[in-house]
Amino acid sequence: MAPPASRGLIAAAPVLTLVLVTFFVLWRDGRAAAPDATRIFEILGAANGYDAMLKSSLAGLICAGALAALSRALSFGDIFDAGLKGAALLFDALVVLFLAWSLGAGINALDAAGYLIGALQSSLAPELLPTLVFLLCAAISFATGTSFGTMAIVMPLVVPLSFAITDDPLIPLVASGAVLSGACWGDHCSPISDTTVLSSVGTRCDLMAHVRTQLPYALVVGVISVVFGTLPAGYGVSPWLLLPVGAVVCFLTVRFLGKTAEPAG
């Protein structure tokens, strides 16, 4: 059995390898794809992110297995079993992502974005788009239990729609952020989300009791996000002002409306 210091290295080194290899591959591929780019975001944006994640994940796996074997913390059989169990944990998420991407490809083939642009371009107020997107993504993610799937479905529709209905460069940015935040909010609250189920199982708490107890906190944050986030941002208020204001409102809400939990038993 490896000493505690070695076990800490075995845990930290694969994560560090994952991060370093990811940035190395992104930088290398980005420089090759855009040799004239000078800004780091342009270089990283030109790279193939999926290829970088695949190679960095493989490098992290090899690093973890090699360190575990060299330190004799695990046998080769245990390393192989751990790898299979880790892959099995990701299987459901990969299936959801695959199906979501398939649905997204179908939406693109049907030109759903073009249809939405034609139907809403003259009737939808651009200022309300971020809020409507947040609420829509929250509802979809809550019903399906997947944030990644919601992002894959809604993002290809929202980006072209936001550019079509307004010339304000802030609206597409805020609407894209609303997709991410709304999807994460619904996934956090959903009783069929994998994170909700795993949290319930890990803490040995009844699933619906866990959902009921976390929902008030999420609802408060969701309301604050709309009132002090997507709505004013849609009307041109700078996110650099809204972010600290939202944080202060969250703090004041907990400070004056929150109550100290009574110890159980």
C-alpha atoms as an extended CHARMM CRD file, in Angstrom:
* protein
*
       265  EXT
         1         1  MET       CA              0.0000000000        0.0000000000        0.0000000000  PROA      1               0.0000000000
         2         2  ALA       CA              1.3170000000        3.4370000000       -0.9670000000  PROA      2               0.0000000000
         3         3  PRO       CA              2.0620000000        5.9410000000        1.8300000000  PROA      3               0.0000000000
         4         4  PRO       CA             -0.2830000000        8.9430000000        2.2660000000  PROA      4               0.0000000000
         5         5  ALA       CA              2.0470000000       11.2830000000        0.3650000000  PROA      5               0.0000000000
         6         6  SER       CA              2.0770000000        8.9370000000       -2.6280000000  PROA      6               0.0000000000
         7         7  ARG       CA             -1.7050000000        8.6290000000       -2.5660000000  PROA      7               0.0000000000
         8         8  GLY       CA             -1.9710000000       12.4190000000       -2.6970000000  PROA      8               0.0000000000
         9         9  LEU       CA              0.3480000000       12.4940000000       -5.7100000000  PROA      9               0.0000000000
        10        10  ILE       CA             -1.6810000000        9.7650000000       -7.4140000000  PROA      10              0.0000000000
        11        11  ALA       CA             -4.8030000000       11.8880000000       -6.9600000000  PROA      11              0.0000000000
        12        12  ALA       CA             -3.3150000000       15.2430000000       -8.0040000000  PROA      12              0.0000000000
        13        13  ALA       CA             -0.9900000000       14.2890000000      -10.8620000000  PROA      13              0.0000000000
        14        14  PRO       CA             -3.6730000000       12.9510000000      -13.2740000000  PROA      14              0.0000000000
        15        15  VAL       CA             -5.7630000000       16.1080000000      -12.8010000000  PROA      15              0.0000000000
        16        16  LEU       CA             -2.7330000000       18.3030000000      -13.4540000000  PROA      16              0.0000000000
        17        17  THR       CA             -1.8700000000       16.1810000000      -16.4900000000  PROA      17              0.0000000000
        18        18  LEU       CA             -5.4200000000       16.5650000000      -17.7880000000  PROA      18              0.0000000000
        19        19  VAL       CA             -5.2910000000       20.3580000000      -17.5230000000  PROA      19              0.0000000000
        20        20  LEU       CA             -1.7950000000       20.7590000000      -18.9820000000  PROA      20              0.0000000000
        21        21  VAL       CA             -2.3580000000       18.4040000000      -21.9110000000  PROA      21              0.0000000000
        22        22  THR       CA             -5.6940000000       20.0760000000      -22.6910000000  PROA      22              0.0000000000
        23        23  PHE       CA             -4.1230000000       23.5170000000      -22.9750000000  PROA      23              0.0000000000
        24        24  PHE       CA             -1.0900000000       22.1570000000      -24.8390000000  PROA      24              0.0000000000
        25        25  VAL       CA             -3.2110000000       20.4210000000      -27.4840000000  PROA      25              0.0000000000
        26        26  LEU       CA             -5.5350000000       23.4200000000      -27.7990000000  PROA      26              0.0000000000
        27        27  TRP       CA             -2.5660000000       25.7510000000      -28.2500000000  PROA      27              0.0000000000
        28        28  ARG       CA             -0.7680000000       23.4620000000      -30.7120000000  PROA      28              0.0000000000
        29        29  ASP       CA             -3.8310000000       22.7900000000      -32.8540000000  PROA      29              0.0000000000
        30        30  GLY       CA             -4.9780000000       26.4040000000      -32.6570000000  PROA      30              0.0000000000
        31        31  ARG       CA             -1.6150000000       27.6870000000      -33.8840000000  PROA      31              0.0000000000
        32        32  ALA       CA             -1.7060000000       25.1830000000      -36.7380000000  PROA      32              0.0000000000
        33        33  ALA       CA             -5.2790000000       26.0830000000      -37.7200000000  PROA      33              0.0000000000
        34        34  ALA       CA             -4.8540000000       29.8550000000      -37.3720000000  PROA      34              0.0000000000
        35        35  PRO       CA             -1.1730000000       30.7360000000      -37.8620000000  PROA      35              0.0000000000
        36        36  ASP       CA             -1.9580000000       34.4530000000      -38.1900000000  PROA      36              0.0000000000
        37        37  ALA       CA             -3.8840000000       34.6710000000      -34.9140000000  PROA      37              0.0000000000
        38        38  THR       CA             -2.2680000000       36.8030000000      -32.2310000000  PROA      38              0.0000000000
        39        39  ARG       CA             -4.8040000000       36.7340000000      -29.3860000000  PROA      39              0.0000000000
        40        40  ILE       CA             -4.9590000000       33.7020000000      -27.1250000000  PROA      40              0.0000000000
        41        41  PHE       CA             -8.7450000000       33.4100000000      -27.4400000000  PROA      41              0.0000000000
        42        42  GLU       CA             -8.4620000000       33.3500000000      -31.2280000000  PROA      42              0.0000000000
        43        43  ILE       CA             -5.8290000000       30.6130000000      -31.0420000000  PROA      43              0.0000000000
        44        44  LEU       CA             -7.7950000000       28.4720000000      -28.5890000000  PROA      44              0.0000000000
        45        45  GLY       CA            -11.0290000000       29.0710000000      -30.5020000000  PROA      45              0.0000000000
        46        46  ALA       CA             -9.5000000000       27.7450000000      -33.7190000000  PROA      46              0.0000000000
        47        47  ALA       CA             -8.5220000000       24.4390000000      -32.0820000000  PROA      47              0.0000000000
        48        48  ASN       CA            -10.5750000000       21.2410000000      -31.9910000000  PROA      48              0.0000000000
        49        49  GLY       CA            -11.8420000000       21.0590000000      -28.4170000000  PROA      49              0.0000000000
        50        50  TYR       CA            -13.1420000000       17.5050000000      -28.7020000000  PROA      50              0.0000000000
        51        51  ASP       CA             -9.7570000000       16.2510000000      -29.8650000000  PROA      51              0.0000000000
        52        52  ALA       CA             -8.0490000000       18.0730000000      -26.9920000000  PROA      52              0.0000000000
        53        53  MET       CA            -10.4310000000       16.5930000000      -24.4210000000  PROA      53              0.0000000000
        54        54  LEU       CA             -9.9910000000       13.0960000000      -25.8330000000  PROA      54              0.0000000000
        55        55  LYS       CA             -6.1890000000       13.2530000000      -25.7600000000  PROA      55              0.0000000000
        56        56  SER       CA             -6.0170000000       14.9080000000      -22.3430000000  PROA      56              0.0000000000
        57        57  SER       CA             -8.4340000000       12.3600000000      -20.8520000000  PROA      57              0.0000000000
        58        58  LEU       CA             -6.3300000000        9.5220000000      -22.2220000000  PROA      58              0.0000000000
        59        59  ALA       CA             -3.1680000000       11.1550000000      -20.8540000000  PROA      59              0.0000000000
        60        60  GLY       CA             -4.7650000000       11.5620000000      -17.4290000000  PROA      60              0.0000000000
        61        61  LEU       CA             -5.9070000000        7.9330000000      -17.4360000000  PROA      61              0.0000000000
        62        62  ILE       CA             -2.4380000000        6.6870000000      -18.3760000000  PROA      62              0.0000000000
        63        63  CYS       CA             -0.8540000000        8.8990000000      -15.7110000000  PROA      63              0.0000000000
        64        64  ALA       CA             -3.2220000000        7.6350000000      -13.0040000000  PROA      64              0.0000000000
        65        65  GLY       CA             -2.7030000000        4.0020000000      -13.9660000000  PROA      65              0.0000000000
        66        66  ALA       CA              1.0730000000        4.3350000000      -14.2080000000  PROA      66              0.0000000000
        67        67  LEU       CA              1.4120000000        6.0450000000      -10.8250000000  PROA      67              0.0000000000
        68        68  ALA       CA             -0.8810000000        3.5260000000       -9.1470000000  PROA      68              0.0000000000
        69        69  ALA       CA              1.1370000000        0.6520000000      -10.6010000000  PROA      69              0.0000000000
        70        70  LEU       CA              4.5760000000        2.1240000000       -9.8620000000  PROA      70              0.0000000000
        71        71  SER       CA              3.6600000000        2.9520000000       -6.2660000000  PROA      71              0.0000000000
        72        72  ARG       CA              2.0210000000       -0.4720000000       -5.8700000000  PROA      72              0.0000000000
        73        73  ALA       CA             -1.1300000000        1.1960000000       -4.5850000000  PROA      73              0.0000000000
        74        74  LEU       CA             -3.2100000000       -1.0120000000       -6.8920000000  PROA      74              0.0000000000
        75        75  SER       CA             -2.6370000000       -4.1890000000       -8.8300000000  PROA      75              0.0000000000
        76        76  PHE       CA             -3.0160000000       -4.2210000000      -12.6150000000  PROA      76              0.0000000000
        77        77  GLY       CA             -6.3450000000       -5.9870000000      -12.1990000000  PROA      77              0.0000000000
        78        78  ASP       CA             -7.6040000000       -3.3230000000       -9.8010000000  PROA      78              0.0000000000
        79        79  ILE       CA             -6.4530000000       -0.5630000000      -12.1580000000  PROA      79              0.0000000000
        80        80  PHE       CA             -8.3190000000       -2.1820000000      -15.0420000000  PROA      80              0.0000000000
        81        81  ASP       CA            -11.4660000000       -2.6260000000      -12.9370000000  PROA      81              0.0000000000
        82        82  ALA       CA            -11.2990000000        0.9890000000      -11.7590000000  PROA      82              0.0000000000
        83        83  GLY       CA            -11.0160000000        2.1660000000      -15.3640000000  PROA      83              0.0000000000
        84        84  LEU       CA            -14.0630000000        0.1420000000      -16.3850000000  PROA      84              0.0000000000
        85        85  LYS       CA            -16.0960000000        1.4080000000      -13.4300000000  PROA      85              0.0000000000
        86        86  GLY       CA            -15.1290000000        4.9900000000      -14.2130000000  PROA      86              0.0000000000
        87        87  ALA       CA            -16.1680000000        4.5540000000      -17.8400000000  PROA      87              0.0000000000
        88        88  ALA       CA            -19.4640000000        2.9970000000      -16.7310000000  PROA      88              0.0000000000
        89        89  LEU       CA            -20.2540000000        6.0810000000      -14.6390000000  PROA      89              0.0000000000
        90        90  LEU       CA            -20.0710000000        8.2070000000      -17.7910000000  PROA      90              0.0000000000
        91        91  PHE       CA            -22.1160000000        5.8720000000      -19.9770000000  PROA      91              0.0000000000
        92        92  ASP       CA            -25.5280000000        7.3790000000      -19.1790000000  PROA      92              0.0000000000
        93        93  ALA       CA            -24.2440000000       10.9150000000      -19.6980000000  PROA      93              0.0000000000
        94        94  LEU       CA            -22.6850000000        9.9420000000      -23.0300000000  PROA      94              0.0000000000
        95        95  VAL       CA            -25.9440000000        8.3780000000      -24.1950000000  PROA      95              0.0000000000
        96        96  VAL       CA            -27.8550000000       11.5430000000      -23.2710000000  PROA      96              0.0000000000
        97        97  LEU       CA            -25.3130000000       13.7160000000      -25.0700000000  PROA      97              0.0000000000
        98        98  PHE       CA            -25.3590000000       11.4690000000      -28.1450000000  PROA      98              0.0000000000
        99        99  LEU       CA            -29.1530000000       11.6050000000      -28.3340000000  PROA      99              0.0000000000
       100       100  ALA       CA            -29.1610000000       15.3610000000      -27.7190000000  PROA      100             0.0000000000
       101       101  TRP       CA            -26.6120000000       15.9200000000      -30.4800000000  PROA      101             0.0000000000
       102       102  SER       CA            -28.6620000000       13.6810000000      -32.7650000000  PROA      102             0.0000000000
       103       103  LEU       CA            -31.7510000000       15.7610000000      -32.0190000000  PROA      103             0.0000000000
       104       104  GLY       CA            -29.7250000000       18.9190000000      -32.5770000000  PROA      104             0.0000000000
       105       105  ALA       CA            -28.5680000000       17.6180000000      -35.9620000000  PROA      105             0.0000000000
       106       106  GLY       CA            -32.1880000000       16.9090000000      -36.8680000000  PROA      106             0.0000000000
       107       107  ILE       CA            -33.1900000000       20.4270000000      -35.8050000000  PROA      107             0.0000000000
       108       108  ASN       CA            -30.4430000000       21.8790000000      -37.9940000000  PROA      108             0.0000000000
       109       109  ALA       CA            -31.5100000000       19.7180000000      -40.9370000000  PROA      109             0.0000000000
       110       110  LEU       CA            -35.0950000000       20.9690000000      -40.5660000000  PROA      110             0.0000000000
       111       111  ASP       CA            -33.8310000000       24.5760000000      -40.3710000000  PROA      111             0.0000000000
       112       112  ALA       CA            -35.7080000000       25.1120000000      -37.1220000000  PROA      112             0.0000000000
       113       113  ALA       CA            -33.5920000000       28.1890000000      -36.4410000000  PROA      113             0.0000000000
       114       114  GLY       CA            -34.6820000000       29.7150000000      -39.7410000000  PROA      114             0.0000000000
       115       115  TYR       CA            -38.3110000000       28.9860000000      -38.9460000000  PROA      115             0.0000000000
       116       116  LEU       CA            -38.0460000000       30.6110000000      -35.5170000000  PROA      116             0.0000000000
       117       117  ILE       CA            -36.3350000000       33.6520000000      -36.9880000000  PROA      117             0.0000000000
       118       118  GLY       CA            -39.0850000000       34.0770000000      -39.5650000000  PROA      118             0.0000000000
       119       119  ALA       CA            -41.8540000000       33.5680000000      -37.0060000000  PROA      119             0.0000000000
       120       120  LEU       CA            -40.4550000000       35.7120000000      -34.1970000000  PROA      120             0.0000000000
       121       121  GLN       CA            -38.2670000000       38.3110000000      -35.8730000000  PROA      121             0.0000000000
       122       122  SER       CA            -41.0330000000       40.9170000000      -36.1210000000  PROA      122             0.0000000000
       123       123  SER       CA            -42.9730000000       40.0620000000      -32.9530000000  PROA      123             0.0000000000
       124       124  LEU       CA            -40.4140000000       39.2600000000      -30.2480000000  PROA      124             0.0000000000
       125       125  ALA       CA            -38.9460000000       42.1210000000      -28.2450000000  PROA      125             0.0000000000
       126       126  PRO       CA            -35.1530000000       41.6360000000      -28.2040000000  PROA      126             0.0000000000
       127       127  GLU       CA            -34.9840000000       42.9540000000      -24.6320000000  PROA      127             0.0000000000
       128       128  LEU       CA            -37.0900000000       40.0430000000      -23.3890000000  PROA      128             0.0000000000
       129       129  LEU       CA            -35.1760000000       37.3250000000      -25.2540000000  PROA      129             0.0000000000
       130       130  PRO       CA            -32.6180000000       36.5370000000      -22.4710000000  PROA      130             0.0000000000
       131       131  THR       CA            -35.3630000000       36.1470000000      -19.8650000000  PROA      131             0.0000000000
       132       132  LEU       CA            -37.5450000000       33.9940000000      -22.1240000000  PROA      132             0.0000000000
       133       133  VAL       CA            -34.5450000000       31.8290000000      -22.9970000000  PROA      133             0.0000000000
       134       134  PHE       CA            -33.6730000000       31.3850000000      -19.3170000000  PROA      134             0.0000000000
       135       135  LEU       CA            -37.2280000000       30.3090000000      -18.4560000000  PROA      135             0.0000000000
       136       136  LEU       CA            -37.4760000000       28.0000000000      -21.4750000000  PROA      136             0.0000000000
       137       137  CYS       CA            -34.1620000000       26.2720000000      -20.7460000000  PROA      137             0.0000000000
       138       138  ALA       CA            -35.0560000000       25.9470000000      -17.0690000000  PROA      138             0.0000000000
       139       139  ALA       CA            -38.3370000000       24.2350000000      -17.9810000000  PROA      139             0.0000000000
       140       140  ILE       CA            -36.7580000000       21.8960000000      -20.5500000000  PROA      140             0.0000000000
       141       141  SER       CA            -33.8850000000       20.9420000000      -18.2670000000  PROA      141             0.0000000000
       142       142  PHE       CA            -36.2280000000       20.3790000000      -15.3240000000  PROA      142             0.0000000000
       143       143  ALA       CA            -38.4500000000       18.1150000000      -17.4310000000  PROA      143             0.0000000000
       144       144  THR       CA            -35.6160000000       16.1380000000      -19.0240000000  PROA      144             0.0000000000
       145       145  GLY       CA            -33.0990000000       16.1310000000      -16.1620000000  PROA      145             0.0000000000
       146       146  THR       CA            -30.1640000000       17.0140000000      -18.4060000000  PROA      146             0.0000000000
       147       147  SER       CA            -28.4020000000       20.3550000000      -18.7120000000  PROA      147             0.0000000000
       148       148  PHE       CA            -26.0360000000       19.2960000000      -21.5030000000  PROA      148             0.0000000000
       149       149  GLY       CA            -28.9080000000       17.9780000000      -23.5820000000  PROA      149             0.0000000000
       150       150  THR       CA            -30.8190000000       21.2350000000      -23.1350000000  PROA      150             0.0000000000
       151       151  MET       CA            -27.7790000000       23.2720000000      -24.1470000000  PROA      151             0.0000000000
       152       152  ALA       CA            -27.2100000000       21.1410000000      -27.2430000000  PROA      152             0.0000000000
       153       153  ILE       CA            -30.8280000000       21.5560000000      -28.3290000000  PROA      153             0.0000000000
       154       154  VAL       CA            -31.4630000000       25.2240000000      -27.5360000000  PROA      154             0.0000000000
       155       155  MET       CA            -28.1160000000       26.9160000000      -28.2130000000  PROA      155             0.0000000000
       156       156  PRO       CA            -28.1760000000       26.3580000000      -32.0220000000  PROA      156             0.0000000000
       157       157  LEU       CA            -31.6140000000       28.0060000000      -32.0760000000  PROA      157             0.0000000000
       158       158  VAL       CA            -30.9700000000       30.9440000000      -29.7650000000  PROA      158             0.0000000000
       159       159  VAL       CA            -27.7050000000       32.2320000000      -31.2460000000  PROA      159             0.0000000000
       160       160  PRO       CA            -28.9380000000       32.8400000000      -34.8220000000  PROA      160             0.0000000000
       161       161  LEU       CA            -32.2930000000       34.1150000000      -33.5240000000  PROA      161             0.0000000000
       162       162  SER       CA            -30.6400000000       36.6620000000      -31.2440000000  PROA      162             0.0000000000
       163       163  PHE       CA            -28.4400000000       37.9800000000      -34.0500000000  PROA      163             0.0000000000
       164       164  ALA       CA            -31.4410000000       38.1940000000      -36.3880000000  PROA      164             0.0000000000
       165       165  ILE       CA            -33.7410000000       40.2340000000      -34.1520000000  PROA      165             0.0000000000
       166       166  THR       CA            -31.2660000000       42.8450000000      -32.9040000000  PROA      166             0.0000000000
       167       167  ASP       CA            -28.0460000000       44.6340000000      -33.7700000000  PROA      167             0.0000000000
       168       168  ASP       CA            -27.1160000000       45.0120000000      -30.1030000000  PROA      168             0.0000000000
       169       169  PRO       CA            -24.0470000000       42.7830000000      -29.5330000000  PROA      169             0.0000000000
       170       170  LEU       CA            -24.9490000000       42.3850000000      -25.8510000000  PROA      170             0.0000000000
       171       171  ILE       CA            -28.2350000000       40.5310000000      -26.4960000000  PROA      171             0.0000000000
       172       172  PRO       CA            -26.6660000000       37.4140000000      -28.1260000000  PROA      172             0.0000000000
       173       173  LEU       CA            -24.0780000000       37.2840000000      -25.3380000000  PROA      173             0.0000000000
       174       174  VAL       CA            -26.6780000000       37.5070000000      -22.5680000000  PROA      174             0.0000000000
       175       175  ALA       CA            -29.0270000000       35.0880000000      -24.3600000000  PROA      175             0.0000000000
       176       176  SER       CA            -26.2220000000       32.5270000000      -24.6900000000  PROA      176             0.0000000000
       177       177  GLY       CA            -25.4820000000       32.8860000000      -20.9920000000  PROA      177             0.0000000000
       178       178  ALA       CA            -29.1850000000       32.4550000000      -20.2660000000  PROA      178             0.0000000000
       179       179  VAL       CA            -29.0860000000       29.1020000000      -22.0730000000  PROA      179             0.0000000000
       180       180  LEU       CA            -26.2850000000       27.8720000000      -19.8220000000  PROA      180             0.0000000000
       181       181  SER       CA            -27.6910000000       29.2530000000      -16.5670000000  PROA      181             0.0000000000
       182       182  GLY       CA            -31.2780000000       28.1860000000      -17.2620000000  PROA      182             0.0000000000
       183       183  ALA       CA            -30.1890000000       24.6760000000      -18.2180000000  PROA      183             0.0000000000
       184       184  CYS       CA            -28.0820000000       24.3390000000      -15.0610000000  PROA      184             0.0000000000
       185       185  TRP       CA            -30.9190000000       25.7020000000      -12.9010000000  PROA      185             0.0000000000
       186       186  GLY       CA            -33.4420000000       23.1890000000      -14.2300000000  PROA      186             0.0000000000
       187       187  ASP       CA            -30.9700000000       20.3200000000      -13.9670000000  PROA      187             0.0000000000
       188       188  HSD       CA            -30.2230000000       21.2530000000      -10.3530000000  PROA      188             0.0000000000
       189       189  CYS       CA            -33.9200000000       21.2290000000       -9.4070000000  PROA      189             0.0000000000
       190       190  SER       CA            -35.0440000000       18.2280000000      -11.4640000000  PROA      190             0.0000000000
       191       191  PRO       CA            -35.9170000000       15.0600000000       -9.5090000000  PROA      191             0.0000000000
       192       192  ILE       CA            -34.7890000000       12.9330000000      -12.4680000000  PROA      192             0.0000000000
       193       193  SER       CA            -31.4000000000       14.6040000000      -12.8690000000  PROA      193             0.0000000000
       194       194  ASP       CA            -28.4170000000       12.3300000000      -12.3110000000  PROA      194             0.0000000000
       195       195  THR       CA            -26.8290000000       14.8780000000       -9.9580000000  PROA      195             0.0000000000
       196       196  THR       CA            -30.0010000000       15.0610000000       -7.8580000000  PROA      196             0.0000000000
       197       197  VAL       CA            -30.3220000000       11.2870000000       -7.6860000000  PROA      197             0.0000000000
       198       198  LEU       CA            -26.6440000000       10.7890000000       -6.8190000000  PROA      198             0.0000000000
       199       199  SER       CA            -26.8160000000       13.4810000000       -4.1210000000  PROA      199             0.0000000000
       200       200  SER       CA            -29.8400000000       11.7470000000       -2.6150000000  PROA      200             0.0000000000
       201       201  VAL       CA            -28.2120000000        8.3220000000       -2.7240000000  PROA      201             0.0000000000
       202       202  GLY       CA            -24.8660000000        9.5790000000       -1.4330000000  PROA      202             0.0000000000
       203       203  THR       CA            -26.4240000000       11.2730000000        1.5920000000  PROA      203             0.0000000000
       204       204  ARG       CA            -29.0260000000        8.5290000000        2.1640000000  PROA      204             0.0000000000
       205       205  CYS       CA            -31.7550000000       11.1330000000        1.9160000000  PROA      205             0.0000000000
       206       206  ASP       CA            -35.1920000000       10.5140000000        0.4180000000  PROA      206             0.0000000000
       207       207  LEU       CA            -35.1610000000       11.7450000000       -3.1820000000  PROA      207             0.0000000000
       208       208  MET       CA            -38.2880000000       13.8930000000       -3.0290000000  PROA      208             0.0000000000
       209       209  ALA       CA            -37.3220000000       15.2330000000        0.3980000000  PROA      209             0.0000000000
       210       210  HSD       CA            -34.0160000000       16.3310000000       -1.1200000000  PROA      210             0.0000000000
       211       211  VAL       CA            -35.8410000000       17.9860000000       -4.0300000000  PROA      211             0.0000000000
       212       212  ARG       CA            -38.2980000000       19.7860000000       -1.7490000000  PROA      212             0.0000000000
       213       213  THR       CA            -35.5990000000       21.1020000000        0.5800000000  PROA      213             0.0000000000
       214       214  GLN       CA            -33.3060000000       22.4190000000       -2.1610000000  PROA      214             0.0000000000
       215       215  LEU       CA            -36.0750000000       23.9040000000       -4.3330000000  PROA      215             0.0000000000
       216       216  PRO       CA            -36.7010000000       27.0610000000       -2.2180000000  PROA      216             0.0000000000
       217       217  TYR       CA            -33.0230000000       28.0230000000       -2.4270000000  PROA      217             0.0000000000
       218       218  ALA       CA            -32.9500000000       27.4720000000       -6.1780000000  PROA      218             0.0000000000
       219       219  LEU       CA            -36.1900000000       29.4050000000       -6.7010000000  PROA      219             0.0000000000
       220       220  VAL       CA            -34.8370000000       32.3960000000       -4.7870000000  PROA      220             0.0000000000
       221       221  VAL       CA            -31.6490000000       32.4140000000       -6.8550000000  PROA      221             0.0000000000
       222       222  GLY       CA            -33.6560000000       31.9500000000      -10.0590000000  PROA      222             0.0000000000
       223       223  VAL       CA            -35.8700000000       34.9470000000       -9.2710000000  PROA      223             0.0000000000
       224       224  ILE       CA            -32.8300000000       37.0620000000       -8.4000000000  PROA      224             0.0000000000
       225       225  SER       CA            -31.1560000000       35.9860000000      -11.6540000000  PROA      225             0.0000000000
       226       226  VAL       CA            -34.1590000000       37.1700000000      -13.6690000000  PROA      226             0.0000000000
       227       227  VAL       CA            -34.9140000000       40.3970000000      -11.7760000000  PROA      227             0.0000000000
       228       228  PHE       CA            -31.2920000000       41.4980000000      -11.3610000000  PROA      228             0.0000000000
       229       229  GLY       CA            -29.7820000000       39.6350000000      -14.3150000000  PROA      229             0.0000000000
       230       230  THR       CA            -31.4980000000       38.7500000000      -17.5590000000  PROA      230             0.0000000000
       231       231  LEU       CA            -34.1850000000       41.4810000000      -17.5050000000  PROA      231             0.0000000000
       232       232  PRO       CA            -31.9440000000       44.5230000000      -16.9150000000  PROA      232             0.0000000000
       233       233  ALA       CA            -29.2030000000       43.0270000000      -19.1030000000  PROA      233             0.0000000000
       234       234  GLY       CA            -31.7160000000       42.7650000000      -21.9330000000  PROA      234             0.0000000000
       235       235  TYR       CA            -32.3590000000       46.4940000000      -21.5870000000  PROA      235             0.0000000000
       236       236  GLY       CA            -28.6700000000       47.3270000000      -21.8340000000  PROA      236             0.0000000000
       237       237  VAL       CA            -27.4300000000       47.3560000000      -18.2340000000  PROA      237             0.0000000000
       238       238  SER       CA            -23.8160000000       46.2010000000      -18.0890000000  PROA      238             0.0000000000
       239       239  PRO       CA            -23.1850000000       42.6750000000      -16.7410000000  PROA      239             0.0000000000
       240       240  TRP       CA            -20.1840000000       44.0960000000      -14.8850000000  PROA      240             0.0000000000
       241       241  LEU       CA            -22.6870000000       46.0420000000      -12.7700000000  PROA      241             0.0000000000
       242       242  LEU       CA            -25.3430000000       43.3310000000      -12.5350000000  PROA      242             0.0000000000
       243       243  LEU       CA            -23.0220000000       40.5480000000      -11.3360000000  PROA      243             0.0000000000
       244       244  PRO       CA            -21.9150000000       42.2900000000       -8.1050000000  PROA      244             0.0000000000
       245       245  VAL       CA            -25.4510000000       43.6140000000       -7.5460000000  PROA      245             0.0000000000
       246       246  GLY       CA            -26.8340000000       40.0790000000       -7.8350000000  PROA      246             0.0000000000
       247       247  ALA       CA            -24.2090000000       38.7700000000       -5.4170000000  PROA      247             0.0000000000
       248       248  VAL       CA            -25.0800000000       41.4910000000       -2.8900000000  PROA      248             0.0000000000
       249       249  VAL       CA            -28.8060000000       40.7470000000       -3.2250000000  PROA      249             0.0000000000
       250       250  CYS       CA            -28.1340000000       37.0410000000       -2.6030000000  PROA      250             0.0000000000
       251       251  PHE       CA            -26.1250000000       37.9090000000        0.5030000000  PROA      251             0.0000000000
       252       252  LEU       CA            -28.8130000000       40.2720000000        1.8180000000  PROA      252             0.0000000000
       253       253  THR       CA            -31.5120000000       37.6880000000        1.1530000000  PROA      253             0.0000000000
       254       254  VAL       CA            -29.6940000000       35.0930000000        3.2330000000  PROA      254             0.0000000000
       255       255  ARG       CA            -28.7770000000       37.6710000000        5.8710000000  PROA      255             0.0000000000
       256       256  PHE       CA            -32.2820000000       38.9930000000        6.5080000000  PROA      256             0.0000000000
       257       257  LEU       CA            -34.5810000000       36.1920000000        5.3430000000  PROA      257             0.0000000000
       258       258  GLY       CA            -32.4660000000       33.1520000000        6.1550000000  PROA      258             0.0000000000
       259       259  LYS       CA            -32.8450000000       31.2020000000        9.3580000000  PROA      259             0.0000000000
       260       260  THR       CA            -30.3460000000       29.1380000000       11.3160000000  PROA      260             0.0000000000
       261       261  ALA       CA            -31.0070000000       25.4310000000       10.8910000000  PROA      261             0.0000000000
       262       262  GLU       CA            -31.8430000000       23.5970000000       14.0750000000  PROA      262             0.0000000000
       263       263  PRO       CA            -29.5940000000       20.5950000000       14.8080000000  PROA      263             0.0000000000
       264       264  ALA       CA            -31.2860000000       17.2680000000       14.1330000000  PROA      264             0.0000000000
       265       265  GLY       CA            -32.3090000000       15.1370000000       17.0940000000  PROA      265             0.0000000000
